[in-house]
Amino acid sequence: MALWARAQQLPQESLQKVRAIYGEHFPIEVRHCLATWIENRIWTQEPEEQQRFFVEELVQELQTHAELMLSPELFVTKMKLIEASNLFRRQYSHAPHELYTYMRRCLALEMDVIQNAMGAPYIAQPQTERKYSELITGLQTVRQKVNMATEEIRSLQANIESFSLQYHECLKNKGHINYIQQSGPLTAERRELEACLRVQVEEMERKLNASVAQINQGQMELVDHMKENISTLRQLQSQVLDEELIKWKREQQLSGNGVPMQSNLNTIQEWCELLADLIWSTRQQVNNVARINSKTIVELRQPHLVEMLDDMSKQVTSLLSTLVTSTFVIEKQPPQVMKTNTRFTATVRLLVGGQLNVHMTPPRVTVVIISEQQAQLLLKSDTQSGRGKQPVECGDILNNSGCMEYQPTNRQLSVSFRNMQLRKIKRAEKKGTESVMDEKLTLLFQSEFNVGGGELVFQVWTLSLPVVVIVHGNQEPHGWATVTWDNAFSPPGRVPFAVPDKVTWIQLAETLRIKFCSATGGDLSEDNLRFLGEKIFRSNLPINPMELNGMTVSWTQFCKDALPERNFTFWEWFYMVVKVTRDYLRTLWCDRLIMGFIQKKQAEEMLGKCPPGTFLLRFSDSELGGITIAWTGEGNEVFSLQPFTSRDLMLRSLADRILDLTQLQFLYPNIAKDDVFSKYYTKPENEMLKNGYVKPVLVTTLPPYMSSSPAYAHSPDSHRNTPSVHSRYMIEF
């Protein structure tokens, strides 16, 4: 992501710090409008001799950018850019190095604010920045060519009007000659007048013939230029829609699994608005040339010009249609695991709505829920013969209609559905072992846009990411399994909603790592991931990491087959670990106080070599969402406390439980527990409650047989390798 794009996402306090960096010598409007050019130009330090043209190039960029600002809403910004270009030329023409250094220092300060706010270093992506710079350059170049075509049309029309005047003057002289010949005997005077008129007619015809050739050549050159502009616009539009917008949509899908988004929809909107303006201008140019040609005299009409202009009109209208329909996007997706009778939200936006004045006739958007099969039929009919019949709904959504509204400040045309609710759902027939949580549905957003005062009407629609509908909270884990797998592994351009049945371990491991990290704030190590691999493959893994990474995991292994000697799947186990860590263990995990992903046998071996009182924290293999404390007792026997789940940790935190148990002295390998856990202990309350009562405190203790005597080693669960110990509460006053 570009540095300026990151700056715009900062919280308000940090954004004010960025705002304070820019002032009279480097206006923030310049930083905003030329963000890509500035970062691309001065990100890597240039030698001083290469900086001597910096001011000239900067001023040229500012002037070019200002020329593109034709909208009345951008008038003030346009004036700011023009003032800045004059300022830079006046103050730094003889000292370009000074301005270059100053602007580079401002970017460094901006980067510091971003790094301090986000807690992570900013790494520039030169290839991406260069690509964006080329895109902006391409748009600016075609803008200049479109403007040149406008001037050529004016010149053509002026030449045709001049020709028309000369042509009618020539006809007038010819008519005068005919009158002289037919009005009686030719006298010497009339003969002289006729001869003079003939000379004038011949000269005029010679000039007219030259004008015809010039106009015909000008027409063909103009047509060639417009063809070239349409071709360039098609390439640029493909780059924006088929690459950048598709990349944003893919990032949006991956963000459902916790992957941070890099693309900025506002930047893409700026490109789309430029495209919309240029395509609309080109379309008007083609129509103007066709109108001029239809009104001109027969002698100037060229064969096939009408057909050429008609074909160009269809091409440019098709470009506009593609741009409008493709930029109707879901800015905020509905929840991908959707519970019936529960309120949910979504936002759709038309990226070119402001530029094309679509808001002048506010469009209404409706939402329906359809099945995977209906989505396939919709795409198929749309591809083959335009919009087919209305898809069959498979549910009833309340508050599913709204008008798009235009916000002049950010030039966004959008509608937010804040109170939608899925009242009922009609399920498809199940196949084999499928469950309702395997069924993927989608929300269909539909509207109709008028462009050019009703000159063009576009039927538009877009599909949400796949959603899984549940009716009870216990269906949520499997629903998230379906969504997580789909988000991570859906191929580009797929038929809805096809996903591979098998993926490599390295693909799944990265997905699990991102999912865990985004939920808890702490990463998974290679050892953690290997533990998860052993769990899902239910066996010891190859030592060679490359061999492990290439092993395949099936959807069935992921969330269908129960783990050995358990009644739950790998995904259910992992999902509950993430949930309990996110809700109750986040800070302990981020401080690396929880070993977590370690096998029971390995924990025994590690603790068996440690002095009594040494303990570690690991996620339970037998209890969903459970965390257990394993510790070394007298005689180096290892014990495990019955796992704590969310219900337990809601009553008393894990840190406080560790404080309660005096048998726990050292966090593995030999860290005194108070040194690392004390900051998480709950401070005792000495004051009475307002009602005069004393608040009791729950304290975790071990049963009486767990003492320092030899009897301490006996466990009530003797058939297990590691003694399992129940904790209990005591209420202290």
XYZ file of C-alpha atoms in Angstrom:
733
model
C 0.000 0.000 0.000
C 1.226 3.514 -0.817
C 2.472 5.580 2.122
C -0.232 8.229 1.668
C -2.938 5.569 1.460
C -1.790 4.281 4.838
C -1.728 7.782 6.275
C -5.394 8.271 5.350
C -6.333 5.201 7.405
C -4.735 6.500 10.604
C -6.834 7.274 13.685
C -7.830 10.920 14.104
C -5.083 11.793 16.598
C -2.309 10.439 14.372
C -3.908 11.989 11.305
C -3.630 15.397 12.965
C 0.105 14.805 13.436
C 0.432 14.083 9.718
C -1.593 17.203 8.932
C 0.822 19.291 11.022
C 3.780 18.174 8.864
C 2.500 20.029 5.811
C 2.214 23.781 5.509
C 2.929 26.700 3.211
C 6.164 25.302 1.751
C 4.604 21.905 0.977
C 0.770 22.174 0.927
C -1.107 19.023 1.913
C -3.191 19.352 -1.276
C 0.000 18.762 -3.271
C 0.840 15.752 -1.097
C -2.641 14.311 -1.692
C -3.051 14.922 -5.425
C 0.513 13.942 -6.386
C 0.914 11.182 -3.776
C 1.966 8.452 -6.199
C 4.281 10.684 -8.258
C 5.980 12.136 -5.164
C 6.576 8.752 -3.526
C 7.732 7.174 -6.772
C 10.120 10.067 -7.460
C 11.770 10.713 -4.088
C 11.408 7.388 -2.252
C 14.919 6.380 -3.323
C 17.493 9.144 -2.826
C 18.599 10.622 -6.155
C 22.104 12.037 -6.728
C 22.073 15.831 -6.496
C 22.865 16.323 -10.167
C 19.682 14.396 -11.091
C 17.595 16.737 -8.956
C 18.229 19.880 -11.014
C 15.026 19.377 -13.054
C 12.939 18.402 -10.032
C 11.138 21.752 -9.690
C 10.305 21.907 -13.407
C 8.946 18.353 -13.385
C 6.959 18.970 -10.194
C 5.420 22.159 -11.581
C 4.523 20.332 -14.818
C 2.842 17.533 -12.832
C 0.878 20.063 -10.784
C -0.322 21.922 -13.869
C -1.286 18.700 -15.646
C -3.166 17.484 -12.588
C -4.932 20.839 -12.197
C -6.104 20.695 -15.828
C -7.830 17.374 -15.088
C -9.938 18.951 -12.341
C -13.021 19.990 -14.302
C -15.618 19.353 -11.589
C -16.904 22.422 -9.675
C -16.343 20.580 -6.375
C -12.602 20.493 -7.110
C -12.262 24.213 -7.911
C -10.636 25.145 -4.579
C -8.164 22.255 -4.787
C -7.356 23.234 -8.373
C -6.558 26.791 -7.253
C -4.340 25.405 -4.454
C -2.340 23.368 -6.957
C -1.884 26.338 -9.272
C -0.772 28.543 -6.352
C 1.652 25.830 -5.197
C 3.167 25.481 -8.680
C 3.756 29.259 -8.806
C 5.262 29.156 -5.301
C 7.647 26.319 -6.141
C 8.783 28.007 -9.356
C 9.280 31.339 -7.618
C 11.141 30.121 -4.525
C 12.995 26.987 -5.632
C 13.802 27.370 -9.342
C 17.449 28.049 -8.487
C 17.545 25.607 -5.554
C 15.744 22.375 -6.602
C 17.875 20.320 -4.203
C 16.485 22.340 -1.274
C 12.867 21.555 -2.192
C 13.692 17.904 -2.903
C 15.346 17.510 0.511
C 12.513 19.304 2.292
C 9.821 17.112 0.716
C 11.826 13.988 1.434
C 12.106 15.040 5.092
C 8.309 15.505 5.257
C 7.786 11.968 3.955
C 10.196 10.617 6.558
C 8.228 12.358 9.334
C 4.997 10.998 7.897
C 6.457 7.493 7.885
C 7.456 7.843 11.537
C 3.891 8.779 12.509
C 2.513 5.774 10.599
C 4.999 3.349 12.157
C 4.326 4.647 15.668
C 0.558 4.428 15.152
C 0.506 1.007 13.510
C 3.358 -0.552 15.427
C 4.926 -2.010 12.285
C 7.580 -0.756 9.863
C 6.414 0.542 6.528
C 8.058 -1.233 3.610
C 7.768 0.451 0.264
C 6.863 -1.615 -2.767
C 8.801 -0.002 -5.623
C 7.316 -2.282 -8.289
C 3.762 -1.477 -7.189
C 4.497 2.247 -6.913
C 6.046 2.221 -10.383
C 2.999 0.404 -11.750
C 0.636 2.964 -10.255
C 2.782 5.796 -11.581
C 2.599 4.303 -15.081
C -1.181 4.045 -14.778
C -1.527 7.691 -13.764
C 0.851 8.711 -16.565
C -1.239 6.704 -19.041
C -4.448 8.414 -17.899
C -2.855 11.846 -18.106
C -1.484 11.102 -21.579
C -4.839 9.946 -22.934
C -6.450 13.012 -21.314
C -4.145 15.216 -23.386
C -5.000 13.235 -26.535
C -8.725 13.491 -25.855
C -8.309 17.253 -25.414
C -6.376 17.358 -28.702
C -9.221 15.476 -30.399
C -11.643 18.096 -29.101
C -9.506 20.816 -30.689
C -9.361 18.813 -33.941
C -13.170 18.590 -33.972
C -13.442 22.354 -33.501
C -10.950 22.890 -36.306
C -12.812 20.422 -38.521
C -16.118 22.136 -37.878
C -14.566 25.541 -38.601
C -13.096 24.225 -41.876
C -16.426 22.708 -42.892
C -18.247 25.968 -42.116
C -15.647 27.912 -44.088
C -15.982 25.427 -46.958
C -19.755 25.777 -46.831
C -19.503 29.558 -47.170
C -17.077 29.289 -50.077
C -19.173 26.583 -51.695
C -22.325 28.668 -51.587
C -20.390 31.698 -52.846
C -19.170 29.580 -55.755
C -22.745 28.418 -56.494
C -23.843 32.032 -56.395
C -21.226 32.988 -58.991
C -22.219 30.073 -61.190
C -25.814 31.159 -60.935
C -24.775 34.679 -61.956
C -22.965 33.297 -65.010
C -26.063 31.316 -66.015
C -28.187 34.434 -65.617
C -25.847 36.417 -67.863
C -25.972 33.710 -70.529
C -29.754 33.428 -70.475
C -30.777 37.074 -70.094
C -30.200 38.248 -73.678
C -27.447 39.112 -76.166
C -23.941 39.231 -74.719
C -22.493 42.713 -74.875
C -18.781 43.366 -74.483
C -19.368 44.505 -70.928
C -21.399 41.410 -70.042
C -18.842 39.192 -71.780
C -16.088 40.757 -69.684
C -18.143 40.272 -66.518
C -18.804 36.632 -67.435
C -15.101 36.031 -68.058
C -14.231 37.620 -64.745
C -16.792 35.463 -62.934
C -15.508 32.322 -64.624
C -11.969 33.074 -63.416
C -13.316 33.551 -59.886
C -15.326 30.298 -60.094
C -12.296 28.368 -61.315
C -10.168 29.773 -58.496
C -12.899 29.041 -55.968
C -13.331 25.480 -57.267
C -9.585 24.957 -57.041
C -9.636 26.130 -53.419
C -12.756 24.076 -52.703
C -11.127 20.947 -54.098
C -8.085 21.603 -51.915
C -10.403 22.154 -48.940
C -12.233 18.898 -49.651
C -8.929 17.020 -49.665
C -7.823 18.806 -46.492
C -11.148 18.163 -44.715
C -11.243 14.526 -45.815
C -7.697 14.011 -44.573
C -8.526 15.803 -41.326
C -11.596 13.629 -40.829
C -9.632 10.416 -41.296
C -6.815 11.608 -39.026
C -9.410 12.569 -36.405
C -11.073 9.167 -36.689
C -7.691 7.463 -36.347
C -6.906 9.539 -33.269
C -10.263 8.697 -31.687
C -9.746 5.017 -32.499
C -6.352 5.180 -30.839
C -7.857 6.897 -27.792
C -10.574 4.240 -27.510
C -7.957 1.508 -27.745
C -5.818 3.165 -25.057
C -8.840 3.667 -22.828
C -9.725 -0.004 -23.244
C -6.235 -1.014 -22.109
C -6.241 1.369 -19.137
C -9.746 0.293 -18.139
C -8.697 -3.332 -18.289
C -5.756 -2.544 -16.012
C -8.008 -0.782 -13.500
C -10.967 -3.188 -13.573
C -9.391 -6.541 -14.409
C -6.293 -6.076 -12.283
C -6.644 -3.445 -9.559
C -10.364 -3.784 -8.801
C -10.205 -7.591 -8.984
C -7.180 -7.483 -6.671
C -9.141 -5.307 -4.229
C -12.053 -7.762 -4.297
C -9.688 -10.672 -3.655
C -8.081 -8.776 -0.776
C -11.554 -8.063 0.591
C -12.289 -11.778 0.524
C -8.977 -12.684 2.185
C -9.608 -10.011 4.815
C -12.477 -12.212 5.961
C -9.743 -14.593 7.121
C -7.739 -11.784 8.710
C -5.352 -10.789 5.898
C -4.703 -6.993 6.033
C -5.910 -5.140 2.929
C -3.308 -3.327 0.854
C -5.414 -1.782 -1.928
C -7.377 1.417 -1.386
C -10.876 1.653 -2.874
C -10.734 5.463 -2.861
C -7.655 5.381 -5.087
C -9.377 2.956 -7.464
C -12.397 5.280 -7.522
C -10.160 8.177 -8.603
C -8.901 6.097 -11.536
C -12.420 4.991 -12.445
C -13.680 8.580 -12.341
C -10.902 9.656 -14.686
C -11.805 6.794 -17.009
C -15.503 7.681 -16.852
C -14.782 11.305 -17.723
C -12.497 10.374 -20.623
C -14.820 7.683 -22.004
C -17.840 9.973 -21.795
C -15.894 12.777 -23.492
C -14.760 10.395 -26.239
C -18.328 9.191 -26.729
C -19.491 12.789 -27.117
C -16.678 13.401 -29.598
C -17.758 10.444 -31.737
C -21.382 11.645 -31.636
C -20.297 15.200 -32.513
C -18.338 14.024 -35.548
C -21.335 11.900 -36.633
C -23.632 14.917 -36.226
C -21.277 17.184 -38.167
C -20.995 14.590 -40.932
C -24.781 14.188 -41.172
C -25.302 17.933 -41.632
C -22.509 18.619 -44.068
C -22.975 18.793 -47.837
C -22.879 15.642 -49.924
C -19.525 16.510 -51.514
C -17.793 16.231 -48.108
C -19.311 12.941 -47.027
C -16.864 10.061 -47.197
C -17.924 6.484 -47.878
C -17.851 4.180 -44.833
C -17.377 7.113 -42.408
C -20.879 6.611 -41.025
C -20.219 2.914 -40.474
C -16.863 3.660 -38.835
C -18.376 6.220 -36.490
C -21.261 3.894 -35.659
C -18.813 1.114 -34.782
C -16.737 3.488 -32.654
C -19.877 4.658 -30.872
C -20.753 1.064 -30.012
C -17.215 0.410 -28.764
C -17.063 3.449 -26.495
C -20.603 2.848 -25.182
C -19.602 -0.736 -24.416
C -16.586 0.581 -22.492
C -18.861 2.865 -20.486
C -21.290 0.018 -19.829
C -18.484 -2.204 -18.575
C -17.151 0.581 -16.370
C -20.538 1.315 -14.781
C -21.515 -2.316 -14.207
C -18.075 -3.323 -12.912
C -17.772 -0.440 -10.443
C -21.020 -1.314 -8.654
C -19.238 -2.929 -5.722
C -19.982 -4.103 -2.188
C -17.827 -1.835 -0.058
C -18.816 -3.550 3.194
C -19.724 -7.206 2.869
C -22.596 -8.736 4.839
C -21.515 -11.240 7.535
C -20.375 -14.457 5.910
C -21.823 -16.534 8.723
C -25.342 -15.179 8.994
C -27.790 -16.122 11.705
C -31.507 -15.944 11.000
C -33.526 -13.260 12.793
C -30.336 -11.332 13.569
C -29.684 -7.790 12.324
C -26.847 -7.348 9.831
C -25.431 -4.577 7.656
C -23.900 -4.086 4.212
C -22.828 -1.144 2.015
C -22.747 -0.900 -1.785
C -21.094 1.859 -3.771
C -20.909 3.009 -7.380
C -17.370 4.241 -7.959
C -18.296 6.394 -10.974
C -21.652 7.614 -9.628
C -20.478 11.117 -8.818
C -18.553 11.586 -12.056
C -21.496 10.515 -14.242
C -24.087 12.382 -12.142
C -26.045 9.193 -11.524
C -27.273 10.732 -8.264
C -29.355 13.251 -10.203
C -31.900 10.426 -10.476
C -31.233 8.633 -7.153
C -31.093 4.890 -7.910
C -32.765 2.368 -5.619
C -30.897 -0.809 -4.652
C -32.671 -4.006 -3.626
C -31.188 -7.082 -1.937
C -32.288 -10.712 -2.166
C -30.652 -13.945 -1.063
C -30.143 -16.667 -3.669
C -28.620 -20.131 -3.776
C -25.336 -21.215 -5.307
C -27.243 -22.744 -8.229
C -29.168 -19.519 -8.863
C -25.887 -17.563 -8.818
C -24.496 -19.906 -11.463
C -27.596 -19.483 -13.651
C -27.456 -15.704 -13.225
C -23.842 -15.497 -14.394
C -24.483 -17.910 -17.242
C -27.504 -16.010 -18.579
C -25.732 -12.679 -18.178
C -22.727 -13.935 -20.130
C -24.730 -15.514 -22.949
C -27.551 -13.150 -23.778
C -27.645 -10.281 -21.359
C -29.769 -10.206 -18.260
C -31.910 -13.329 -17.901
C -35.004 -13.824 -15.818
C -35.111 -12.791 -12.164
C -33.382 -15.376 -9.922
C -35.508 -17.365 -7.497
C -35.064 -16.127 -3.928
C -34.361 -18.682 -1.221
C -35.096 -16.484 1.773
C -36.960 -13.462 3.059
C -34.922 -10.352 3.980
C -36.438 -7.459 5.885
C -35.406 -3.846 5.077
C -33.825 -4.968 1.810
C -34.289 -1.792 -0.234
C -32.674 1.636 -0.109
C -31.810 4.714 -2.207
C -28.201 5.546 -2.983
C -27.046 8.884 -1.585
C -24.261 11.152 -2.805
C -21.711 12.649 -0.397
C -20.095 15.704 -2.065
C -17.168 15.799 0.387
C -15.768 12.431 -0.686
C -17.623 12.129 -4.016
C -19.097 8.782 -3.003
C -22.450 7.453 -4.201
C -23.464 4.622 -1.883
C -26.198 3.137 0.262
C -25.771 1.456 3.635
C -28.256 -1.188 4.689
C -28.132 -0.961 8.482
C -31.122 -3.000 9.574
C -31.446 -6.016 7.313
C -32.618 -9.258 8.834
C -32.982 -12.716 7.318
C -36.369 -13.971 8.483
C -36.455 -17.414 6.914
C -34.380 -19.596 4.618
C -35.233 -22.320 2.130
C -32.560 -25.002 2.017
C -31.410 -26.916 -1.038
C -31.473 -30.704 -1.096
C -28.431 -32.228 0.606
C -26.062 -34.655 -1.090
C -24.274 -37.432 0.773
C -22.691 -36.174 3.996
C -23.457 -32.500 3.333
C -24.877 -30.424 6.168
C -26.646 -27.067 6.143
C -23.327 -25.470 7.148
C -21.786 -26.686 3.859
C -24.408 -24.822 1.827
C -23.167 -21.531 0.387
C -25.628 -18.759 -0.458
C -25.095 -15.201 -1.650
C -26.778 -11.807 -1.458
C -27.707 -10.298 -4.816
C -27.663 -6.476 -4.949
C -29.542 -4.997 -7.935
C -30.197 -1.510 -9.301
C -30.767 0.558 -12.445
C -28.670 3.603 -13.331
C -29.523 6.479 -15.683
C -26.540 8.176 -17.314
C -26.559 11.336 -19.391
C -30.002 12.468 -18.288
C -31.592 9.163 -19.215
C -29.684 8.826 -22.497
C -28.293 5.499 -21.292
C -29.860 3.078 -18.817
C -27.808 0.324 -17.194
C -29.165 -2.689 -15.322
C -26.527 -3.524 -12.709
C -26.067 -6.243 -10.111
C -23.350 -7.710 -7.948
C -23.028 -10.753 -5.705
C -21.730 -10.794 -2.145
C -19.090 -13.204 -0.946
C -20.572 -16.609 -0.095
C -22.566 -16.697 3.134
C -23.521 -19.616 5.333
C -26.866 -19.314 7.097
C -27.195 -20.782 10.588
C -30.125 -20.910 12.995
C -28.227 -21.772 16.192
C -24.914 -20.758 17.723
C -23.624 -24.348 17.827
C -23.593 -24.309 13.987
C -21.188 -21.372 13.942
C -17.855 -23.303 13.993
C -18.715 -25.420 10.956
C -20.121 -22.355 9.195
C -16.802 -20.592 9.675
C -14.982 -23.666 8.367
C -16.909 -23.390 5.080
C -16.279 -19.649 4.854
C -12.593 -19.850 5.811
C -11.887 -22.567 3.228
C -13.772 -20.641 0.525
C -12.071 -17.325 1.293
C -8.617 -18.851 1.285
C -8.730 -21.209 -1.673
C -11.339 -19.979 -4.173
C -9.673 -19.787 -7.613
C -9.909 -16.584 -9.700
C -12.823 -16.390 -12.120
C -14.462 -19.444 -10.616
C -17.980 -20.699 -11.180
C -19.880 -19.864 -7.965
C -18.771 -21.167 -5.559
C -16.276 -23.798 -6.656
C -13.310 -24.532 -4.367
C -10.689 -27.292 -4.451
C -11.368 -30.347 -2.301
C -7.664 -30.617 -1.397
C -4.932 -28.076 -0.733
C -1.291 -28.347 0.275
C -0.335 -28.132 3.920
C 1.686 -24.951 3.362
C -1.460 -23.245 1.999
C -3.603 -24.351 4.920
C -0.896 -23.611 7.486
C -0.629 -20.014 6.262
C -4.410 -19.649 6.445
C -4.478 -20.966 10.028
C -1.586 -18.694 10.991
C -3.300 -15.589 9.619
C -6.624 -16.555 11.188
C -5.009 -17.029 14.603
C -2.871 -13.887 14.356
C -5.703 -11.586 13.289
C -7.956 -12.830 16.100
C -5.426 -12.866 18.930
C -2.743 -10.369 17.897
C -0.018 -12.984 18.327
C 1.631 -15.075 15.631
C 2.160 -18.825 15.364
C 5.708 -20.183 15.242
C 6.982 -22.922 12.946
C 6.791 -25.328 15.910
C 3.158 -24.324 16.492
C 2.332 -24.981 12.856
C 4.118 -28.332 12.910
C 2.039 -29.308 15.943
C -1.125 -28.415 14.004
C 0.151 -30.458 11.068
C 0.646 -33.494 13.273
C -2.840 -33.043 14.635
C -4.584 -32.821 11.274
C -2.556 -35.619 9.690
C -2.978 -37.723 12.867
C 0.587 -38.970 12.710
C 4.248 -38.053 12.997
C 5.314 -35.865 10.126
C 8.352 -36.030 7.837
C 11.395 -34.199 9.158
C 11.983 -32.445 5.822
C 9.878 -29.219 5.826
C 9.623 -29.224 2.024
C 8.098 -32.696 2.110
C 5.627 -31.624 4.804
C 4.625 -28.474 2.908
C 3.791 -30.525 -0.155
C 1.446 -32.914 1.677
C -2.238 -32.392 0.862
C -5.103 -31.842 3.268
C -8.663 -32.588 2.219
C -11.817 -30.720 3.181
C -12.950 -33.878 4.957
C -9.780 -34.015 7.080
C -10.144 -30.328 7.832
C -13.649 -30.263 9.254
C -15.527 -33.522 8.703
C -13.535 -36.401 10.216
C -13.328 -36.576 13.995
C -9.858 -36.616 15.558
C -8.693 -39.987 16.949
C -10.549 -40.919 20.156
C -12.444 -37.618 20.038
C -15.945 -36.589 19.036
C -14.841 -33.333 17.393
C -12.916 -32.366 14.266
C -9.588 -30.600 13.779
C -11.327 -27.351 12.810
C -13.649 -27.428 15.825
C -10.635 -27.875 18.091
C -8.664 -25.070 16.399
C -11.679 -22.731 16.246
C -12.293 -23.041 19.977
C -8.595 -22.502 20.744
C -8.693 -19.272 18.744
C -11.912 -18.213 20.479
C -10.690 -18.778 24.047
C -7.347 -17.119 23.263
C -9.026 -14.104 21.690
C -11.544 -13.659 24.516
C -9.490 -14.485 27.627
C -5.831 -15.246 26.890
C -4.838 -12.619 24.322
C -2.312 -10.690 26.406
C -0.772 -13.828 27.914
C -0.320 -15.326 24.448
C 1.185 -12.146 23.006
C 3.649 -12.051 25.953
C 4.587 -15.670 25.110
C 3.543 -16.966 28.519
C 1.432 -19.733 26.955
C 3.257 -22.583 25.251
C -0.128 -23.717 23.973
C 0.539 -25.970 21.017
C 2.478 -28.821 22.579
C 1.703 -32.508 22.907
C 0.931 -33.914 26.325
C 3.769 -36.416 26.175
C 6.277 -33.748 25.186
C 5.120 -31.512 28.058
C 5.672 -34.425 30.496
C 9.196 -34.992 29.211
C 10.080 -31.320 29.495
C 8.641 -30.840 32.979
C 10.013 -34.148 34.261
C 13.514 -32.683 34.135
C 12.573 -29.538 36.072
C 12.439 -28.825 39.824
C 9.067 -29.109 41.628
C 6.762 -26.151 41.083
C 7.733 -25.662 37.421
C 4.687 -25.343 35.167
C 3.595 -24.578 31.635
C 0.305 -23.741 29.920
C -0.958 -25.836 27.023
C -4.173 -26.142 25.057
C -6.138 -29.238 25.976
C -6.424 -32.074 23.477
C -9.585 -33.470 25.033
C -11.585 -30.352 25.985
C -12.727 -27.944 23.275
C -11.458 -24.454 24.012
C -9.700 -25.646 27.136
C -6.331 -24.630 28.538
C -4.590 -26.767 31.120
C -1.770 -26.203 33.568
C 0.840 -28.947 33.702
C 3.362 -28.838 36.548
C 6.056 -30.802 38.268
C 5.191 -32.129 41.717
C 7.306 -33.738 44.422
C 9.381 -36.623 43.089
C 9.337 -35.033 39.603
C 5.911 -36.421 38.850
C 3.982 -34.348 36.339
C 0.370 -33.384 36.955
C -2.217 -31.653 34.756
C -5.032 -29.527 36.054
C -8.474 -30.098 34.603
C -8.711 -27.684 31.625
C -10.218 -24.254 32.102
C -12.743 -23.204 29.450
C -14.386 -19.890 28.636
C -16.982 -20.491 31.362
C -14.217 -20.815 33.960
C -12.114 -17.912 32.711
C -15.171 -15.658 32.677
C -15.374 -16.123 36.457
C -11.668 -15.798 37.243
C -8.758 -15.029 34.950
C -6.017 -17.528 34.239
C -3.392 -15.237 35.788
C -5.376 -15.026 39.049
C -5.745 -18.824 39.114
C -1.991 -19.193 38.743
C -1.584 -16.751 41.641
C -4.039 -18.811 43.742
C -2.115 -22.062 43.319
C 0.981 -21.915 45.535
C 2.169 -25.189 44.027
C 3.009 -23.228 40.850
C 6.309 -21.408 41.306
C 8.247 -21.208 38.023
C 7.039 -20.789 34.463
C 8.985 -23.213 32.287
C 11.923 -23.332 32.157
C 12.777 -21.338 35.309
C 11.017 -17.945 35.409
C 9.504 -16.906 38.750
C 5.762 -16.663 38.077
C 5.321 -13.270 39.761
C 7.977 -11.772 37.484
C 5.800 -12.338 34.409
C 2.236 -12.772 35.658
C 2.037 -10.094 38.365
C 0.964 -7.343 35.953
C -2.074 -9.458 35.071
C -3.193 -10.140 38.646
C -6.452 -8.521 39.689
C -5.851 -5.889 42.334
C -7.732 -6.610 45.594
C -10.643 -4.361 46.441
C -10.489 -3.103 50.027
C -13.531 -0.881 49.916
C -17.012 -2.048 50.810
C -19.716 -2.017 48.187
C -22.110 0.939 48.242
C -24.782 -1.239 49.823
C -22.506 -1.958 52.799
C -21.709 -5.546 51.911
C -18.248 -7.020 51.446
C -17.700 -8.545 48.030
C -16.526 -12.208 48.192
C -13.595 -13.406 46.086
C -13.380 -16.755 44.311
C -10.068 -18.523 44.847
C -8.819 -21.622 43.032
C -7.474 -24.423 45.236
C -6.427 -28.032 44.827
C -8.200 -30.893 46.660
C -6.833 -31.903 50.103
C -4.975 -34.974 48.833
C -2.746 -32.681 46.752
C -0.297 -31.745 49.509
C 3.421 -31.706 50.025
C 3.264 -35.175 51.596
C 4.039 -38.370 49.604
C 0.288 -38.810 49.131
C 0.537 -35.769 46.815
C 1.634 -38.063 44.023
C -1.531 -40.142 43.938
C -4.133 -39.166 41.379
C -7.827 -39.981 41.467
C -7.584 -40.742 37.736
C -5.033 -43.537 37.913
C -5.590 -44.987 34.453
C -4.141 -41.890 32.758
C -0.425 -41.443 32.094
C -0.424 -37.964 33.549
C -2.397 -37.544 36.771
C -5.387 -35.281 36.235
C -6.285 -32.985 39.076
C -9.563 -31.175 39.624
C -9.398 -27.638 40.936
C -12.135 -26.135 43.040
C -13.233 -22.762 44.297
C -13.043 -21.394 47.803
C -14.794 -18.169 48.680
C -12.670 -15.865 50.798
C -13.891 -12.800 52.636
